Coordinates of C-alpha atoms and ligand atoms in Angstrom, one line a residue:
M1 CA -0.2 0.0 -0.1
L2 CA 1.4 3.5 -0.6
R3 CA 3.0 5.2 2.2
E4 CA 1.0 8.7 1.6
D5 CA 2.2 10.3 4.7
L6 CA 6.1 9.9 3.3
K7 CA 5.2 12.1 0.1
G8 CA 7.1 15.6 0.1
L9 CA 10.1 17.1 -1.0
Y10 CA 13.6 15.8 1.2
S11 CA 16.5 17.6 2.2
A12 CA 19.7 15.2 1.6
L13 CA 21.1 16.5 4.7
L14 CA 24.5 17.8 4.1
V15 CA 26.7 17.2 7.2
P16 CA 29.3 19.9 8.3
Y17 CA 32.9 18.5 9.6
N18 CA 35.1 20.1 12.1
E19 CA 38.9 20.1 10.5
D20 CA 39.6 17.1 12.5
G21 CA 37.1 14.7 10.5
S22 CA 34.6 14.6 13.5
V23 CA 31.0 15.6 13.0
N24 CA 30.4 19.7 13.6
E25 CA 27.4 18.8 15.9
E26 CA 26.3 22.8 16.4
G27 CA 26.5 23.4 12.6
L28 CA 24.6 19.9 12.2
R29 CA 22.1 21.5 14.5
K30 CA 21.8 24.7 12.5
I31 CA 21.5 23.1 9.4
I32 CA 18.5 21.0 10.4
R33 CA 16.7 24.1 11.7
H34 CA 17.5 25.8 9.1
V35 CA 15.7 23.4 6.8
I36 CA 12.4 22.9 8.4
D37 CA 12.4 26.4 9.3
K38 CA 13.5 28.3 7.0
M39 CA 13.3 26.2 3.5
E40 CA 10.0 24.6 5.2
L41 CA 11.0 21.2 3.5
D42 CA 8.6 17.6 4.3
G43 CA 11.9 15.9 5.7
L44 CA 15.0 15.1 5.9
Y45 CA 17.2 12.2 4.2
V46 CA 20.3 11.0 6.4
G47 CA 22.9 9.0 5.8
G48 CA 23.0 10.1 1.5
S49 CA 25.7 10.4 -0.6
T50 CA 25.4 14.6 0.4
G51 CA 26.4 13.8 3.9
E52 CA 29.6 12.5 2.9
N53 CA 27.8 9.3 4.4
F54 CA 30.3 6.4 2.8
L55 CA 32.8 8.2 4.0
L56 CA 32.1 7.4 7.5
D57 CA 32.5 4.9 10.1
K58 CA 29.2 3.1 12.1
E59 CA 29.3 5.3 15.3
T60 CA 29.9 8.3 13.8
K61 CA 26.6 7.3 11.3
K62 CA 24.2 6.5 14.3
Q63 CA 25.9 10.0 15.7
I64 CA 24.3 12.1 12.8
F65 CA 21.3 10.1 13.1
D66 CA 20.7 10.7 16.7
I67 CA 21.5 14.6 15.6
A68 CA 18.9 14.9 13.4
K69 CA 16.4 12.9 15.7
D70 CA 17.2 14.8 19.1
E71 CA 16.7 18.1 16.5
T72 CA 14.0 17.0 14.6
G73 CA 11.7 15.7 16.9
D74 CA 8.3 14.9 15.2
A75 CA 8.2 18.2 13.0
V76 CA 9.0 16.6 9.9
K77 CA 9.5 13.1 8.3
L78 CA 13.0 11.3 8.7
I79 CA 14.3 8.8 6.3
A80 CA 17.3 7.1 7.4
Q81 CA 19.7 5.8 4.6
V82 CA 21.5 2.7 6.2
G83 CA 22.9 1.1 3.3
S84 CA 26.4 -0.2 2.9
P85 CA 28.1 -3.3 1.1
N86 CA 28.5 -4.0 4.4
V87 CA 25.3 -5.6 4.7
Y88 CA 25.2 -6.5 8.6
E89 CA 26.0 -3.0 9.3
A90 CA 23.2 -1.6 6.8
I91 CA 21.4 -4.3 9.0
E92 CA 21.9 -2.7 12.2
L93 CA 22.3 1.1 11.4
G94 CA 18.1 0.0 9.9
Q95 CA 17.5 -1.2 13.6
Y96 CA 19.3 1.6 14.9
A97 CA 17.2 4.1 13.3
T98 CA 13.9 2.4 13.8
E99 CA 14.6 2.7 17.4
L100 CA 15.2 6.2 17.6
G101 CA 11.7 6.6 15.4
Y102 CA 12.5 7.3 11.7
D103 CA 9.5 7.1 9.4
A104 CA 11.1 4.6 7.1
I105 CA 15.1 3.6 6.3
S106 CA 16.6 4.1 2.6
A107 CA 19.0 1.8 1.6
V108 CA 22.1 2.2 -1.5
T109 CA 22.0 -0.7 -4.0
P110 CA 25.2 -2.6 -3.0
F111 CA 28.3 -1.5 -4.8
Y112 CA 32.4 -1.8 -5.5
Y113 CA 31.7 -5.6 -6.4
K114 CA 29.6 -6.6 -9.7
F115 CA 26.8 -7.9 -7.6
S116 CA 24.4 -9.8 -9.6
F117 CA 20.8 -8.6 -9.4
K118 CA 20.3 -12.2 -7.5
E119 CA 22.6 -10.8 -4.5
V120 CA 21.0 -7.3 -4.7
K121 CA 18.1 -8.7 -4.4
Q122 CA 19.0 -11.2 -1.6
Y123 CA 20.8 -8.1 0.3
Y124 CA 17.3 -6.2 0.1
K125 CA 15.5 -8.9 1.6
D126 CA 18.6 -9.4 4.5
I127 CA 17.9 -5.8 5.6
T128 CA 14.0 -6.0 4.9
D129 CA 13.8 -9.4 6.8
A130 CA 16.2 -8.3 9.7
V131 CA 14.4 -4.6 10.2
D132 CA 10.7 -3.5 11.0
N133 CA 10.6 -0.4 9.0
D134 CA 9.7 0.1 5.4
L135 CA 12.6 0.7 2.9
I136 CA 13.2 2.9 -0.3
V137 CA 15.7 1.6 -2.5
Y138 CA 18.5 4.2 -3.2
S139 CA 19.2 3.8 -7.0
I140 CA 22.0 6.4 -8.1
P141 CA 24.2 4.4 -10.8
V142 CA 25.8 7.2 -11.7
L143 CA 27.7 6.6 -8.2
T144 CA 27.6 2.6 -7.4
G145 CA 27.7 1.7 -11.5
V146 CA 24.3 -0.5 -10.5
E147 CA 21.7 -0.5 -12.9
I148 CA 18.3 -1.8 -12.4
G149 CA 16.1 -2.4 -14.7
L150 CA 12.4 -2.4 -15.3
D151 CA 11.8 -6.4 -14.0
D152 CA 14.1 -6.1 -11.8
F153 CA 12.3 -2.9 -9.5
G154 CA 9.2 -5.2 -10.0
E155 CA 11.3 -8.0 -8.1
L156 CA 12.8 -5.8 -5.7
F157 CA 8.8 -4.0 -5.1
E158 CA 7.4 -7.5 -4.1
L159 CA 9.5 -7.8 -1.4
D160 CA 7.4 -7.0 1.7
R161 CA 8.1 -3.4 3.0
V162 CA 9.9 -2.4 0.2
V163 CA 8.2 0.8 -0.4
G164 CA 9.1 2.3 -3.2
V165 CA 12.5 3.8 -5.1
K166 CA 15.0 7.2 -4.9
F167 CA 15.6 7.1 -8.5
T168 CA 18.6 9.6 -9.3
A169 CA 19.0 8.7 -13.0
A170 CA 18.1 10.8 -16.2
D171 CA 16.2 7.8 -18.0
F172 CA 12.9 9.6 -18.3
F173 CA 12.0 6.4 -20.4
L174 CA 12.6 4.0 -17.7
L175 CA 10.7 6.9 -15.0
E176 CA 7.8 6.4 -17.0
R177 CA 7.3 3.2 -17.3
L178 CA 8.1 2.7 -13.4
R179 CA 5.5 5.2 -12.8
K180 CA 2.7 3.0 -14.7
K181 CA 3.7 -0.6 -13.8
F182 CA 3.9 0.0 -10.4
P183 CA 1.2 3.1 -8.9
E184 CA 1.3 2.0 -4.9
H185 CA 5.1 2.2 -4.6
L186 CA 6.9 5.4 -4.2
I187 CA 9.5 7.0 -6.3
F188 CA 11.3 10.3 -5.6
S189 CA 13.5 12.1 -8.0
G190 CA 16.5 12.2 -6.8
F191 CA 18.2 14.9 -9.6
D192 CA 17.2 18.7 -8.3
E193 CA 18.1 19.8 -11.6
M194 CA 15.2 17.0 -13.6
L195 CA 12.9 18.0 -11.0
L196 CA 10.1 19.6 -13.3
P197 CA 10.0 16.4 -16.0
A198 CA 10.0 14.1 -12.6
V199 CA 7.0 16.0 -11.2
V200 CA 5.1 16.1 -14.6
N201 CA 5.9 11.9 -14.8
K202 CA 4.3 11.9 -11.2
V203 CA 6.5 11.3 -8.8
D204 CA 5.5 11.7 -5.4
G205 CA 8.4 13.9 -4.0
A206 CA 12.0 14.4 -4.6
I207 CA 15.2 14.1 -2.1
G208 CA 18.3 16.6 -3.4
S209 CA 21.1 18.1 -2.0
T210 CA 20.5 22.0 -3.4
Y211 CA 16.8 22.1 -1.7
N212 CA 18.9 22.6 1.6
A213 CA 19.8 26.1 0.1
N214 CA 17.4 26.6 -2.7
G215 CA 14.1 25.4 -1.2
P216 CA 11.4 28.1 -2.0
R217 CA 11.7 27.7 -5.6
S218 CA 12.0 23.8 -5.6
K219 CA 8.8 24.0 -3.8
Q220 CA 7.4 26.2 -5.9
I221 CA 8.4 24.1 -9.5
F222 CA 7.2 21.1 -6.6
E223 CA 3.7 22.7 -6.6
L224 CA 3.3 24.1 -9.5
A225 CA 4.2 21.4 -11.5
K226 CA 1.6 19.4 -9.9
E227 CA -1.4 21.9 -10.8
G228 CA -0.2 21.5 -14.1
K229 CA 1.5 25.1 -14.3
I230 CA 4.0 23.6 -16.4
E231 CA 4.9 26.8 -18.1
E232 CA 5.5 28.7 -14.6
A233 CA 7.3 25.8 -13.1
L234 CA 9.3 25.9 -16.0
E235 CA 10.4 29.3 -15.4
I236 CA 11.3 28.6 -11.8
Q237 CA 13.9 25.4 -13.1
N238 CA 15.0 27.9 -15.3
V239 CA 16.6 30.0 -12.8
T240 CA 17.0 26.9 -10.5
N241 CA 19.2 25.3 -13.1
D242 CA 21.2 28.8 -13.6
F243 CA 22.0 28.1 -9.8
I244 CA 22.6 24.5 -9.7
S245 CA 25.1 24.9 -12.9
A246 CA 27.4 27.6 -11.3
V247 CA 27.5 25.2 -8.1
L248 CA 28.4 22.4 -9.8
E249 CA 30.8 24.0 -12.0
N250 CA 32.4 25.8 -8.6
G251 CA 32.0 22.3 -6.5
L252 CA 28.3 21.0 -5.5
Y253 CA 29.3 20.3 -1.8
P254 CA 31.9 23.1 -0.8
T255 CA 29.5 25.5 -2.7
L256 CA 26.6 24.0 -0.6
K257 CA 28.9 24.4 2.7
Y258 CA 29.7 27.5 2.2
I259 CA 26.0 28.8 1.8
L260 CA 24.8 26.8 4.2
Q261 CA 27.4 28.3 6.6
Q262 CA 26.9 31.5 5.5
E263 CA 22.5 31.0 5.9
T264 CA 22.9 29.5 9.1
G265 CA 25.1 32.3 10.6
S266 CA 27.8 29.2 11.9
E267 CA 31.0 31.0 12.8
E268 CA 33.0 27.6 12.6
R269 CA 33.9 27.1 8.5
F270 CA 31.9 23.6 7.4
Y271 CA 34.7 20.7 6.8
A272 CA 34.5 18.4 4.2
R273 CA 35.7 14.8 5.6
K274 CA 38.8 13.3 4.0
P275 CA 39.5 12.2 1.5
M276 CA 37.2 15.2 0.0
A277 CA 39.7 18.1 -0.4
Q278 CA 38.5 21.2 1.4
S279 CA 37.8 24.3 -0.6
T280 CA 40.1 27.0 -1.8
D281 CA 40.0 30.5 -1.7
A282 CA 38.9 30.8 -5.3
Q283 CA 36.3 28.7 -4.9
L284 CA 35.4 30.0 -1.6
E285 CA 35.0 33.6 -3.3
R286 CA 32.9 32.4 -6.0
A287 CA 30.4 30.6 -3.9
Q288 CA 30.3 33.5 -2.4
E289 CA 28.9 35.0 -5.6
I290 CA 27.2 32.7 -6.0
Y291 CA 25.2 32.8 -2.8
E292 CA 24.3 36.5 -3.7
K293 CA 23.4 36.2 -7.0
Y294 CA 20.9 33.3 -6.0
I295 CA 19.7 33.2 -2.6
K296 CA 20.6 36.0 -0.1
Ligands
SI3_301 C1 24.9 12.5 -7.0 C2 24.2 13.4 -5.8 O1 24.7 14.3 -5.1 N1 23.0 13.4 -5.8 C3 21.7 14.4 -5.1 C4 21.3 15.5 -6.0 O2 20.6 16.7 -5.4 C5 22.5 16.6 -6.8 O3 23.2 16.8 -6.2 C6 21.8 17.6 -7.9 O4 20.8 17.1 -8.4 C7 22.8 18.3 -8.3 O5 23.1 17.4 -9.4 C8 21.0 14.1 -4.7 O6 20.3 12.6 -5.5 C9 21.7 12.7 -3.5 C10 21.1 12.2 -2.4 O7 19.7 12.8 -2.2 C11 22.1 12.0 -1.6 O8 22.5 12.7 -0.7 O9 21.8 10.8 -1.1

């Protein structure tokens, strides 16, 4: 049955780190408040790519789940991304987030080794058998190299408690087929620059990194497109994509980190987690220009 309550626009939560790689808790709490109070998004997707999650040890992942739940309470929906090629860790994190009260879990397709689809399916079965929560498959072939076709999605959706997919791909033919074939499963769009065509294809929501800073425009696109006001939505998507192009050209996470540091009035710099490089002075200068032009 469709999890109607999970529909909406989610922040792919960005996590600020200290220079030594530890979590900047104060900064993270401020980002969460910003996303809820100023961006007015419907939920947080915690532990995704934007949080540099795949560079973290298990205890730090749990710490971030704790902070997000503590700061959010029941104000917005919370989805915990727990996936890892280490399925035992994914299960432990799924159980942990579920006990904390997360509304759902999500798991990236297992990556690095070339797993067969049978192995991928078994991974999702193992997680959903062991965790008492609904799960959203996280498909992001551009980073994992794992492509899932229409029939394979059908097999995953047959698993108890697999309620949908976070679809981070530009394959609109596959998206259209998925929507038509699986009206009872949630589909979240993962590329912010393609929000409008994704909503035209009737996705249930979207999860993205730039929504942390560009929330109001993104919400407008989402709402206008749902109402069929495509021309108006396209105008806002055009400006949004000028912003996203500039951000991508200057470095996605460094630019978003800089903008969020300014927006939350944080004195401490928002560092990246190694081996991600820290921002150069030139990147910071350009980030300030982007911030002034599109967000401030
Ligand atoms: C690869 C990547 O970072 N994808 C982002 C997008 O929001 C992306 O940053 C944006 O569309 C700009 O390309 C999200 O799909 C990632 C995400 O939701 C996550 O943090 O897991």
